[in-house]
PDB file of C-alpha atoms in Angstrom:
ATOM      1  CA  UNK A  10      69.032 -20.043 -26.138  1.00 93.00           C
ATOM      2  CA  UNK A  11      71.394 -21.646 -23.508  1.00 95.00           C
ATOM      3  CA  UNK A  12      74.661 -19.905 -22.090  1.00 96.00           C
ATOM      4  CA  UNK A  13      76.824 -22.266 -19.949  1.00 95.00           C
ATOM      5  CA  UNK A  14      80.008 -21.712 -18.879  1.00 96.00           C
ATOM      6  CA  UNK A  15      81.769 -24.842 -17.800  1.00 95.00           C
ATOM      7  CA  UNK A  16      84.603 -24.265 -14.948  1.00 94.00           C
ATOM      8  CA  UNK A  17      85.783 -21.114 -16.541  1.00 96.00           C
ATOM      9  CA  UNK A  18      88.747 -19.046 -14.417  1.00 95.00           C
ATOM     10  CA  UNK A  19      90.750 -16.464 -15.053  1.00 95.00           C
ATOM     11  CA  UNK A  20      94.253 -15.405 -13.707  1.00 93.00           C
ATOM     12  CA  UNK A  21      97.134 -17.364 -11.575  1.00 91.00           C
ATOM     13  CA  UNK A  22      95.970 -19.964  -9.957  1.00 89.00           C
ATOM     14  CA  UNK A  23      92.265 -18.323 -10.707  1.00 91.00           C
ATOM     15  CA  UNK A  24      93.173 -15.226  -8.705  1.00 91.00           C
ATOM     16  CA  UNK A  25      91.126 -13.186 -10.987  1.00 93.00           C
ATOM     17  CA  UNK A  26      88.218 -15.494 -11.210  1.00 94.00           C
ATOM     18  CA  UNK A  27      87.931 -18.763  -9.479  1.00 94.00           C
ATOM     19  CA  UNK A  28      86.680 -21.983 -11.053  1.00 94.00           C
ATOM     20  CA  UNK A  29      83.335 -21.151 -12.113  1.00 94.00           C
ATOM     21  CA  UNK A  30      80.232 -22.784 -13.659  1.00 94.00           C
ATOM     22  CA  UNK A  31      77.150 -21.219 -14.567  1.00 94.00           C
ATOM     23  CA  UNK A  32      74.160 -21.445 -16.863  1.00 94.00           C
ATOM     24  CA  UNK A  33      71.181 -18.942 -17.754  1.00 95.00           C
ATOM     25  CA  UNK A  34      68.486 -19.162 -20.735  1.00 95.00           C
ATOM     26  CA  UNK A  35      65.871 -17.746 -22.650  1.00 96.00           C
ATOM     27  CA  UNK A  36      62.749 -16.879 -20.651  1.00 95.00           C
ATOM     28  CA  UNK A  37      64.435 -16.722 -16.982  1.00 94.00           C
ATOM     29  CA  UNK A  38      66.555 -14.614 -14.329  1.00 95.00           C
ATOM     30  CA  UNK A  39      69.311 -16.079 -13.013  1.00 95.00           C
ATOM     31  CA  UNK A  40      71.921 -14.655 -10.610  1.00 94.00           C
ATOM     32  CA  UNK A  41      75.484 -15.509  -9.946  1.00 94.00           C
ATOM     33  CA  UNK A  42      77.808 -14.394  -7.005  1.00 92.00           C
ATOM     34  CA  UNK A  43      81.093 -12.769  -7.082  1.00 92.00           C
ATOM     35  CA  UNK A  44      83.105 -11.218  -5.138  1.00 88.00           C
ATOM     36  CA  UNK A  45      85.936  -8.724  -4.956  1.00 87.00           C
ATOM     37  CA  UNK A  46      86.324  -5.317  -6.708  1.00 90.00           C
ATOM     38  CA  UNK A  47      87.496  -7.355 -10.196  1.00 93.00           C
ATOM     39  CA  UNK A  48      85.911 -10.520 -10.135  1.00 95.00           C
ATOM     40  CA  UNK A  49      81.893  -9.011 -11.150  1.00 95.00           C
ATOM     41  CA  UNK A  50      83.154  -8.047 -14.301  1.00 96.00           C
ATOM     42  CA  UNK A  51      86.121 -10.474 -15.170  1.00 96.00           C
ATOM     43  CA  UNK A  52      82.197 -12.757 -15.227  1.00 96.00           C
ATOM     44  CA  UNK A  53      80.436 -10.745 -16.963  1.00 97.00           C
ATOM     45  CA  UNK A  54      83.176 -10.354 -19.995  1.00 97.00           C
ATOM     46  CA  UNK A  55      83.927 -13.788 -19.802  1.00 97.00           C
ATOM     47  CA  UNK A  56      79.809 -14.945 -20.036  1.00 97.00           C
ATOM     48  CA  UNK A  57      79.299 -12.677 -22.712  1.00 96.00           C
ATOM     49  CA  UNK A  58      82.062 -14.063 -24.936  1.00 95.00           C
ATOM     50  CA  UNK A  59      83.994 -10.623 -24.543  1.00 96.00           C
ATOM     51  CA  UNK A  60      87.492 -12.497 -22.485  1.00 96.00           C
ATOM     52  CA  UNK A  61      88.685 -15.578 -23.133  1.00 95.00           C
ATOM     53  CA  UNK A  62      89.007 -17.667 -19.844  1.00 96.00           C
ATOM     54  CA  UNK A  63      92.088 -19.593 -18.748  1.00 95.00           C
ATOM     55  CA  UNK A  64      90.766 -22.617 -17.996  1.00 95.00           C
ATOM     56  CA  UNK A  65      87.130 -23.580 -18.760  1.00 96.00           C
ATOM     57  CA  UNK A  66      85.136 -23.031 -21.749  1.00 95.00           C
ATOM     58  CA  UNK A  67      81.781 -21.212 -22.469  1.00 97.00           C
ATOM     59  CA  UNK A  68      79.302 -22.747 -24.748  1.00 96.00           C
ATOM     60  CA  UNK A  69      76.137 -20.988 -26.007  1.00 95.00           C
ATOM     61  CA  UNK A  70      73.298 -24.120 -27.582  1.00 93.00           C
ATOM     62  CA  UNK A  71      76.567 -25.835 -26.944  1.00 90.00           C
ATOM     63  CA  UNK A  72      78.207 -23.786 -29.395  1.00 92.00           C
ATOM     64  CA  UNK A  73      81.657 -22.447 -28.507  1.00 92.00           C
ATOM     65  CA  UNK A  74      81.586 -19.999 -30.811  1.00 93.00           C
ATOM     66  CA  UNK A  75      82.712 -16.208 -28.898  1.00 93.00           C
ATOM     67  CA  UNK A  76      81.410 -14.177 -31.509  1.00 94.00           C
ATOM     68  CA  UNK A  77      78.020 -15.464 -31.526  1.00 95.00           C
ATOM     69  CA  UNK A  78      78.174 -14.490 -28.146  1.00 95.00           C
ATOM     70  CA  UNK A  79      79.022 -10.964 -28.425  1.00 95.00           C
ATOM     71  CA  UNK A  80      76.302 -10.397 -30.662  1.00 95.00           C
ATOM     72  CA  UNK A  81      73.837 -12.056 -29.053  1.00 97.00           C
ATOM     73  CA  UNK A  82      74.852 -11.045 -25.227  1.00 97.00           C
ATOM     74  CA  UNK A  83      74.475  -7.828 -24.017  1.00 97.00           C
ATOM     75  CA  UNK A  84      77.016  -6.149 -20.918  1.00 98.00           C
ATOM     76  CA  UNK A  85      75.268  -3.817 -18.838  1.00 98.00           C
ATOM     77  CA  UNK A  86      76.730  -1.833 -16.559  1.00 97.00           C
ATOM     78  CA  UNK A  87      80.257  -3.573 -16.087  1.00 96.00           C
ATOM     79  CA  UNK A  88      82.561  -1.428 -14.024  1.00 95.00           C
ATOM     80  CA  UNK A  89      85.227   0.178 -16.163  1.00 93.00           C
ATOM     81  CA  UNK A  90      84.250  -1.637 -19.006  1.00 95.00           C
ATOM     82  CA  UNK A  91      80.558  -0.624 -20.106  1.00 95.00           C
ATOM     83  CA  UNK A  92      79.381   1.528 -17.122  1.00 96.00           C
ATOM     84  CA  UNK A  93      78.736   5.711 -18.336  1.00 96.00           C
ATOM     85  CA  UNK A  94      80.284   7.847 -16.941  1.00 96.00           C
ATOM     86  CA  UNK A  95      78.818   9.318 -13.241  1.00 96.00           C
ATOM     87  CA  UNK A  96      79.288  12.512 -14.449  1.00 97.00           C
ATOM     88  CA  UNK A  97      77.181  12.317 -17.620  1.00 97.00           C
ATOM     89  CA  UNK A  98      73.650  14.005 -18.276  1.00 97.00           C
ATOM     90  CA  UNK A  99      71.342  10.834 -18.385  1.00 97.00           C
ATOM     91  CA  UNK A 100      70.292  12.243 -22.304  1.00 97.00           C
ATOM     92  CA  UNK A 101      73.886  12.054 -23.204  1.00 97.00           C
ATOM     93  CA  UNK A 102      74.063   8.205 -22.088  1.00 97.00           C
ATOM     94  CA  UNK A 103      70.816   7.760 -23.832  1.00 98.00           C
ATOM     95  CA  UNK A 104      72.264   9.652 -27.092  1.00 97.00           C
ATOM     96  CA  UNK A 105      75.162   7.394 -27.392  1.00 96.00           C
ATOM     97  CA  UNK A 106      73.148   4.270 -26.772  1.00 96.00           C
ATOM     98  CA  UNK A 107      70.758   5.388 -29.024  1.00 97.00           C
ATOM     99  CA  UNK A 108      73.895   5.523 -31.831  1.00 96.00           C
ATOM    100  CA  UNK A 109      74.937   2.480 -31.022  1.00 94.00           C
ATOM    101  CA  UNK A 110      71.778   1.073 -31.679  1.00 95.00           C
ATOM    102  CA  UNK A 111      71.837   2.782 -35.525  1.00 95.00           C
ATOM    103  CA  UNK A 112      68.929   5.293 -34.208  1.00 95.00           C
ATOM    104  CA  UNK A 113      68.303   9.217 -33.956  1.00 95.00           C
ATOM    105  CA  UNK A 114      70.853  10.111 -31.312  1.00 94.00           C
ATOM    106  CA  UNK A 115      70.331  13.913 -31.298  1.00 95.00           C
ATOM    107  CA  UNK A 116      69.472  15.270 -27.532  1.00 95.00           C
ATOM    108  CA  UNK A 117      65.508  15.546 -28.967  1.00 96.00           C
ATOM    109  CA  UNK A 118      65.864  11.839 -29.955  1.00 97.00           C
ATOM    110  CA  UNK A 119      67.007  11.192 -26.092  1.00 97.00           C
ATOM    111  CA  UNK A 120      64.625  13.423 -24.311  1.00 96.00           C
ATOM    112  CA  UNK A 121      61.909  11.608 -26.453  1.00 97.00           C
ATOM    113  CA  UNK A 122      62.714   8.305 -25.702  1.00 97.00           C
ATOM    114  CA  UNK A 123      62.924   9.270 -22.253  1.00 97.00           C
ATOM    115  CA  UNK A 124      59.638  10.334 -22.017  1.00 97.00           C
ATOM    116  CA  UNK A 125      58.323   7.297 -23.745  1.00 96.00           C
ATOM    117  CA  UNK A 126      59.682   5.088 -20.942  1.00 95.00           C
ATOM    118  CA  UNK A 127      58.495   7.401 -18.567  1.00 96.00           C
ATOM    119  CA  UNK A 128      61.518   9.446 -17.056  1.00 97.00           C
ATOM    120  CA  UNK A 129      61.360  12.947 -19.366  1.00 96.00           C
ATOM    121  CA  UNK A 130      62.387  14.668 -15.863  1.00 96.00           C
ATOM    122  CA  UNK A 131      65.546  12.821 -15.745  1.00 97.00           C
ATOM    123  CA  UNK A 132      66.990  13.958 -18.625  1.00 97.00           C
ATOM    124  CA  UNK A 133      69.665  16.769 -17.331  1.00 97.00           C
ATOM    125  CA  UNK A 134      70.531  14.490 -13.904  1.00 97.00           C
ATOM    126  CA  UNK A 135      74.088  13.158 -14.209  1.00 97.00           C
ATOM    127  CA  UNK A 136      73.380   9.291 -14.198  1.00 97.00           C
ATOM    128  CA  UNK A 137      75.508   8.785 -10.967  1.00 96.00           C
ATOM    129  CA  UNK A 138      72.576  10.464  -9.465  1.00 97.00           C
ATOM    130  CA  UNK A 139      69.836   8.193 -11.095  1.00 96.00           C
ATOM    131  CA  UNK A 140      67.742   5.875  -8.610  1.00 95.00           C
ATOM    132  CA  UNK A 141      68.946   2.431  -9.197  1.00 95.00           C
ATOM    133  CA  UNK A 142      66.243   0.763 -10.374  1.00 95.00           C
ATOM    134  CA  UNK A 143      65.663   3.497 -12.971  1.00 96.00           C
ATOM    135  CA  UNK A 144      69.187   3.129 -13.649  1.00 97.00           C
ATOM    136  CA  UNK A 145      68.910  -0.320 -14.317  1.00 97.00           C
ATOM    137  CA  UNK A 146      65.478  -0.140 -16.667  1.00 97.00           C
ATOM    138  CA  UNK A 147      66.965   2.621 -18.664  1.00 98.00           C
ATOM    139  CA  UNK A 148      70.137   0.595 -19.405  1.00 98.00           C
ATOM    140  CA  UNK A 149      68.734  -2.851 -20.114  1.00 98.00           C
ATOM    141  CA  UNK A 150      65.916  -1.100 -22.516  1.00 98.00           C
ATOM    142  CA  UNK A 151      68.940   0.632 -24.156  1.00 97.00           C
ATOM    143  CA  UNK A 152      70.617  -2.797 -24.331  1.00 97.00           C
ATOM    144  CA  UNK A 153      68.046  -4.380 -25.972  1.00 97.00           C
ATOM    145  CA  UNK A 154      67.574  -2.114 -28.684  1.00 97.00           C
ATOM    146  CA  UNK A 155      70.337  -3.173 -30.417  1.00 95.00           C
ATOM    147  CA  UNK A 156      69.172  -6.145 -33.429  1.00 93.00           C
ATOM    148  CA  UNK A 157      70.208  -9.325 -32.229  1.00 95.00           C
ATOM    149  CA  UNK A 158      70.242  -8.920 -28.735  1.00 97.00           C
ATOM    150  CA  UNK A 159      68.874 -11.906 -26.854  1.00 97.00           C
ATOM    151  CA  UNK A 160      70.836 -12.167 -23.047  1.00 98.00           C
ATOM    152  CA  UNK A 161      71.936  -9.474 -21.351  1.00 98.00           C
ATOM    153  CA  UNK A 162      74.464  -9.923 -18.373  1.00 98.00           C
ATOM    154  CA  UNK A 163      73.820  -7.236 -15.592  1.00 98.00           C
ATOM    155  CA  UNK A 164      76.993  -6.718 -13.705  1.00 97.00           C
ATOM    156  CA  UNK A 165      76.812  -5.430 -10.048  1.00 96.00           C
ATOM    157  CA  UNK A 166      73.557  -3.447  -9.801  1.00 96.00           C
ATOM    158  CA  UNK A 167      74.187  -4.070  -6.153  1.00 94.00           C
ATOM    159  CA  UNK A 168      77.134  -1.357  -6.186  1.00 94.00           C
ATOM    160  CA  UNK A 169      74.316   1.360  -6.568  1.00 94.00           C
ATOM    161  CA  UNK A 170      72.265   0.406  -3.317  1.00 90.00           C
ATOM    162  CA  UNK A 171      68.695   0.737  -3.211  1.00 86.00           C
ATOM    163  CA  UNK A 172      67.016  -2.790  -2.511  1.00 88.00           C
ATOM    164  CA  UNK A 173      67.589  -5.891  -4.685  1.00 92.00           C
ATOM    165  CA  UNK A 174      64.092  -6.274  -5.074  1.00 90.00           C
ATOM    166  CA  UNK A 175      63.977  -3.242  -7.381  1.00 93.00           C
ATOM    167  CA  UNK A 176      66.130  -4.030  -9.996  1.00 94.00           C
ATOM    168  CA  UNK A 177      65.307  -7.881  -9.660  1.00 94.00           C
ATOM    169  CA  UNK A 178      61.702  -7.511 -10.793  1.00 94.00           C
ATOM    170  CA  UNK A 179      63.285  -5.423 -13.883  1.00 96.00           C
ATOM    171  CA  UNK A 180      64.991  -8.201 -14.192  1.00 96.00           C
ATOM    172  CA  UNK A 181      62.717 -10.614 -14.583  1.00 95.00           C
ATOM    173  CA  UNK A 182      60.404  -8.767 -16.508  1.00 96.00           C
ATOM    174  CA  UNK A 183      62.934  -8.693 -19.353  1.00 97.00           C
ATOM    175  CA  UNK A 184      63.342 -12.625 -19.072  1.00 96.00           C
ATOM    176  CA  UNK A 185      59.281 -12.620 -19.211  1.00 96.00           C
ATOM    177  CA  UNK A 186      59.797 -10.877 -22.423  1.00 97.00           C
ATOM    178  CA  UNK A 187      61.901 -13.221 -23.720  1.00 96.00           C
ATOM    179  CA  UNK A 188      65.767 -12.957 -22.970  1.00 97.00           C
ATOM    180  CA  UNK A 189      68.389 -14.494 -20.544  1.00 97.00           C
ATOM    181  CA  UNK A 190      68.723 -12.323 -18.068  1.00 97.00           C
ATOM    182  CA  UNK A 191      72.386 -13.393 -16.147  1.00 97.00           C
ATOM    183  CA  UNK A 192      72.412 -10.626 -12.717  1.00 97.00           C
ATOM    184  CA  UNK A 193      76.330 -11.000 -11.010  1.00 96.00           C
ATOM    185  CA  UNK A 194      76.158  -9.672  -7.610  1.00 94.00           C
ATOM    186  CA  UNK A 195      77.688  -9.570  -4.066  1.00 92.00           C
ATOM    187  CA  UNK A 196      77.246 -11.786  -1.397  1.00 89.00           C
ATOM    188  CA  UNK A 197      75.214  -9.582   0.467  1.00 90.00           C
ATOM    189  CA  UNK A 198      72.323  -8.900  -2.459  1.00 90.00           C
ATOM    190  CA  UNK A 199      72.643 -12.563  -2.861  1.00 89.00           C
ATOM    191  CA  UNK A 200      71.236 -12.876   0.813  1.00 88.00           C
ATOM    192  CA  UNK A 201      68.941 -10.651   0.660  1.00 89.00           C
ATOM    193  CA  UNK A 202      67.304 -12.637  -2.476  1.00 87.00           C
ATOM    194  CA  UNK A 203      67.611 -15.901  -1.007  1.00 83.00           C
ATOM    195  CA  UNK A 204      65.368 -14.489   2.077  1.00 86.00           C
ATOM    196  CA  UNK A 205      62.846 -12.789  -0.497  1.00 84.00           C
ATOM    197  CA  UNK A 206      61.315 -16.164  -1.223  1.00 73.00           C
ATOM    198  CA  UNK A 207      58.014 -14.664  -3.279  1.00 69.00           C
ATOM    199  CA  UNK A 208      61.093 -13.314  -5.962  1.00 74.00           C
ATOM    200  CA  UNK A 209      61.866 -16.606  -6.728  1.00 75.00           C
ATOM    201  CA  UNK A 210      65.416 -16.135  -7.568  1.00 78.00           C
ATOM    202  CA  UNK A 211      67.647 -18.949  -7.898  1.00 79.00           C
ATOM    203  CA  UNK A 212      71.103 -19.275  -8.182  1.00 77.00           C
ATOM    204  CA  UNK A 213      72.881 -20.026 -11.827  1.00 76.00           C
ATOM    205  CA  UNK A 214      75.694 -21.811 -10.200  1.00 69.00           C
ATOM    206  CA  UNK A 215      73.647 -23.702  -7.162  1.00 60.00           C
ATOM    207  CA  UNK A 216      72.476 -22.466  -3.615  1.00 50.00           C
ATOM    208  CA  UNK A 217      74.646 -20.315  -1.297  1.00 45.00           C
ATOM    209  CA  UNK A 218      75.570 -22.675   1.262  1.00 47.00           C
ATOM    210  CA  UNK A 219      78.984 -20.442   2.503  1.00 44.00           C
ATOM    211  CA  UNK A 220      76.640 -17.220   3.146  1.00 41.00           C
ATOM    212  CA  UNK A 221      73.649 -19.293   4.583  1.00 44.00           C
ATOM    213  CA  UNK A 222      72.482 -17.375   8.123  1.00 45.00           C
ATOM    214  CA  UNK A 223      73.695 -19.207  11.528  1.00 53.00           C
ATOM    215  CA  UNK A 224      70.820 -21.220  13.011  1.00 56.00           C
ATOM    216  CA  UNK A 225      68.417 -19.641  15.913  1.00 51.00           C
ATOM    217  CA  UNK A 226      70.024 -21.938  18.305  1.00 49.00           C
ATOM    218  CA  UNK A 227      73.600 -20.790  17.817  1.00 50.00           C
ATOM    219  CA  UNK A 228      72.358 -17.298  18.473  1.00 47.00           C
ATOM    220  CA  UNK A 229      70.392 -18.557  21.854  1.00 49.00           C
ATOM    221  CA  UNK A 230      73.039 -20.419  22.544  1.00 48.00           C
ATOM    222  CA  UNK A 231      75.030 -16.635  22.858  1.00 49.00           C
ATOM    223  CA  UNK A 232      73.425 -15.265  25.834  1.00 49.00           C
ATOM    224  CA  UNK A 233      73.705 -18.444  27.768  1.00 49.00           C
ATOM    225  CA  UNK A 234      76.729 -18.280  27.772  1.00 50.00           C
ATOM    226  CA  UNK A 235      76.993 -14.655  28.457  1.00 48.00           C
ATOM    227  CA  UNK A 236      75.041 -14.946  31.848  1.00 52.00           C
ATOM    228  CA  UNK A 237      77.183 -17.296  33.509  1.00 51.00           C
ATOM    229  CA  UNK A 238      80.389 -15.071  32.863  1.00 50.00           C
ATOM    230  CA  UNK A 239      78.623 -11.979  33.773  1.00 51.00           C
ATOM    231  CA  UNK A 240      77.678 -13.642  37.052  1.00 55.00           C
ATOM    232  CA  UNK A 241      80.989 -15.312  37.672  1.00 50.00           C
ATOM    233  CA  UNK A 242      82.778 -11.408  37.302  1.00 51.00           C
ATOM    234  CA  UNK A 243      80.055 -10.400  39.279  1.00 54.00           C
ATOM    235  CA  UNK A 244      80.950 -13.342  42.160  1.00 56.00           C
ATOM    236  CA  UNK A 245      84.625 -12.343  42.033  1.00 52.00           C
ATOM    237  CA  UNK A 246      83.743  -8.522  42.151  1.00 51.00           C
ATOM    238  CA  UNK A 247      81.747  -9.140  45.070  1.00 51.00           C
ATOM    239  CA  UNK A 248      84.359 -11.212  47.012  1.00 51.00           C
ATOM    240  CA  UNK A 249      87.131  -8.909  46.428  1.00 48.00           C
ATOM    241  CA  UNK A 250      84.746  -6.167  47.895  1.00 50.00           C
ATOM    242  CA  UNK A 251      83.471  -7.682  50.824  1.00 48.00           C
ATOM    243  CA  UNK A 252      86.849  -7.870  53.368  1.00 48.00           C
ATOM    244  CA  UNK A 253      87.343  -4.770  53.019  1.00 49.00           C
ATOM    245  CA  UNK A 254      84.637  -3.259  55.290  1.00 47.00           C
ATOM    246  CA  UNK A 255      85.620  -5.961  57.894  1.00 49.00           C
ATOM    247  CA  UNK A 256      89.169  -4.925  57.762  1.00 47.00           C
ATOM    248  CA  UNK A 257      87.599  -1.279  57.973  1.00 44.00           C
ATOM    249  CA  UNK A 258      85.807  -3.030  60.664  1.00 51.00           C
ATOM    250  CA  UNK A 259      88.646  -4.506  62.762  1.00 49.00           C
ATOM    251  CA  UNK A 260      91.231  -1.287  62.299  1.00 47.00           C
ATOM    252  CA  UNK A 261      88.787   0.796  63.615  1.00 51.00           C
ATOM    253  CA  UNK A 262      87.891  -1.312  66.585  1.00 54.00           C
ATOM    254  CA  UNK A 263      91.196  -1.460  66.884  1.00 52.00           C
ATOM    255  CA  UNK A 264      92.318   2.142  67.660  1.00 52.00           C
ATOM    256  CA  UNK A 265      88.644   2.477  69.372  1.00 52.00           C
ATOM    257  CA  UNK A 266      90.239  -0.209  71.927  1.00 54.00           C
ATOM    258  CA  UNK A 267      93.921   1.381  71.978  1.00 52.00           C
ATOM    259  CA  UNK A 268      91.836   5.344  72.657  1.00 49.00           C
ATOM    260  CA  UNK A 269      89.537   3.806  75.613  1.00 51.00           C
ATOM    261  CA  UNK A 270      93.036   1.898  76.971  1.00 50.00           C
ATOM    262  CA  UNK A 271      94.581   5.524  77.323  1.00 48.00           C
ATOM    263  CA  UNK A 272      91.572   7.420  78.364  1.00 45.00           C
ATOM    264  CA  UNK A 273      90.265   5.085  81.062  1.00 44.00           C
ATOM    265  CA  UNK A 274      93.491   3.120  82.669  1.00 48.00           C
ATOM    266  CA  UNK A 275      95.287   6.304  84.855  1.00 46.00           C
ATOM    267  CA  UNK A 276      98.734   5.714  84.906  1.00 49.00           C
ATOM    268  CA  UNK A 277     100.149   3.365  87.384  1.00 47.00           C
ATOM    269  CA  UNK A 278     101.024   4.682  90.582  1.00 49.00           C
ATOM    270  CA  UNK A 279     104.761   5.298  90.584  1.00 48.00           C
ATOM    271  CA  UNK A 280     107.010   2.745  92.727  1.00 50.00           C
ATOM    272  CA  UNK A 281     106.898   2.752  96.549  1.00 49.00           C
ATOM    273  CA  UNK A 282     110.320   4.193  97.810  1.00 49.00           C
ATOM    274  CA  UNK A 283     111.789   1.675 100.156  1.00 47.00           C
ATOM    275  CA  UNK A 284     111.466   2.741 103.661  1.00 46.00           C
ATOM    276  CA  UNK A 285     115.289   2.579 104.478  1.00 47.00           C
ATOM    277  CA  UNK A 286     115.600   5.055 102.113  1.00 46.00           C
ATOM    278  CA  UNK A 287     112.941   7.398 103.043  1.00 43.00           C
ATOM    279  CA  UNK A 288     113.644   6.903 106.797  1.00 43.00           C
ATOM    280  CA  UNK A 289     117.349   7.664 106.416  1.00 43.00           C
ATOM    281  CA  UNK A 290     116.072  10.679 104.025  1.00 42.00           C
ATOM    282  CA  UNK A 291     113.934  12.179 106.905  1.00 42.00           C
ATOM    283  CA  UNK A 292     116.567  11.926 109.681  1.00 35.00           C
TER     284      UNK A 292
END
């Protein structure tokens, strides 16, 4: 099976989702970036055949029919649209699954099931609390349950944290087992997988050139530059310190000069009287 969707959008002027084209298929992982609060799962309805885009179309074994899609696609974990509830036991997720699926969805059917993929202890933990690569097992096993189910489009596993190579190699063990597996993600996550080069992951809509790491030279480049400034401040700090101990210099020389003058030069001897006047003063 082949899902492509050719220059699909969504919104004014694709606001809500840009022009986008993507494919995934049977057997492989495949991620695709978006961005923005809205745009991860305005994808993920769209590639599943649960919106109709505004410009585009979305073919699957170039079939454009949406219903085929929906039951053959899977959502998993699309905010506001197919994500539980934080607040709900794990059990209680699994329960409703379980229904969904047209199996035993009593809280014994959950706990069993639970234990038979290994996470019995989990039962009573609200599922916002759930590690998120156990979140995203528990899910895509609960996706697949239901009969024909053969993609499944994981929508921002990122949001939960953990690393990306967690939930990647759950991932790609489902496409091992035989489905298209379509992971929409943040730019960061995407990143991170592009550096994990044993993962293998690759890109359903081409490489990511815009979030592509600066080169080592631009960052050598940085502190080249950063030396010269530091020692030009450094220069002018030092010039605009140095006069002023020879000022200090000077002014104090200065008043040392003006404090010998008084203490060493007497006072000049007052004026001679002329003699007429001290003769005719004595007589």
């Amino acid at each position: 099976m082949r899902i492509t969707l050719h220059d699909v959008s969504k919104g004014k002027n694709g606001q809500a989702l840009p022009p986008t084209t993507l494919e995934f298929h049977t057997g492989e992982v495949r991620y695709a970036l978006a961005e923005t609060e809205q745009r991860p799962t305005v994808l993920g309805l769209i590639a599943s055949g649960r919106m109709r885009p505004e410009t585009g179309r979305v073919t699957i074994d170039d079939s454009e029919s949406a219903k085929e899609l929906r039951r053959r696609v899977a959502l998993v974990d699309a905010p506001d649209v197919s994500d539980p509830h934080p607040d709900i036991s794990l059990a209680g997720v699994v329960g409703e699954e379980l229904m969904f699926a047209g199996l035993g969805a009593t809280p014994l059917h959950a706990k069993r099931w639970l234990s038979q993929l290994g996470y019995a202890e989990l039962a009573s933990v609200p599922i916002g609390n759930i590690d998120p690569s156990a979140r995203v097992r528990i899910l895509c096993e609960l996706a697949v349950l239901r009969d024909g189910t053969d993609a499944v489009v994981l929508v921002s596993p990122d949001r939960h944290g953990g690393s990306p190579d967690g939930w990647w190699r759950i991932a790609a063990e489902f496409a091992e087992r035989g489905f298209a597996m379509l992971v929409i993600l943040g730019g960061s996550a995407a990143v991170a997988l592009e550096r994990m080069q044993e993962l293998g992951a690759v890109n359903a809509s081409g490489p990511v050139e815009p979030l592509v790491l600066e080169p080592e030279a631009d960052a050598e480049a940085e502190p080249e530059e950063a030396r010269p400034l530091s020692e030009e401040r450094s220069d002018e700090t030092k010039g605009a310190q140095e006069p002023e101990p020879e000022e200090a210099r000077s002014l104090s020389e200065e008043r040392s000069d003006e404090t010998k003058g008084r203490t060493t030069d007497p006072d000049p001897d007052p004026e001679p009287e002329d003699e007429d006047d001290t003769n005719g003063a004595a007589s």
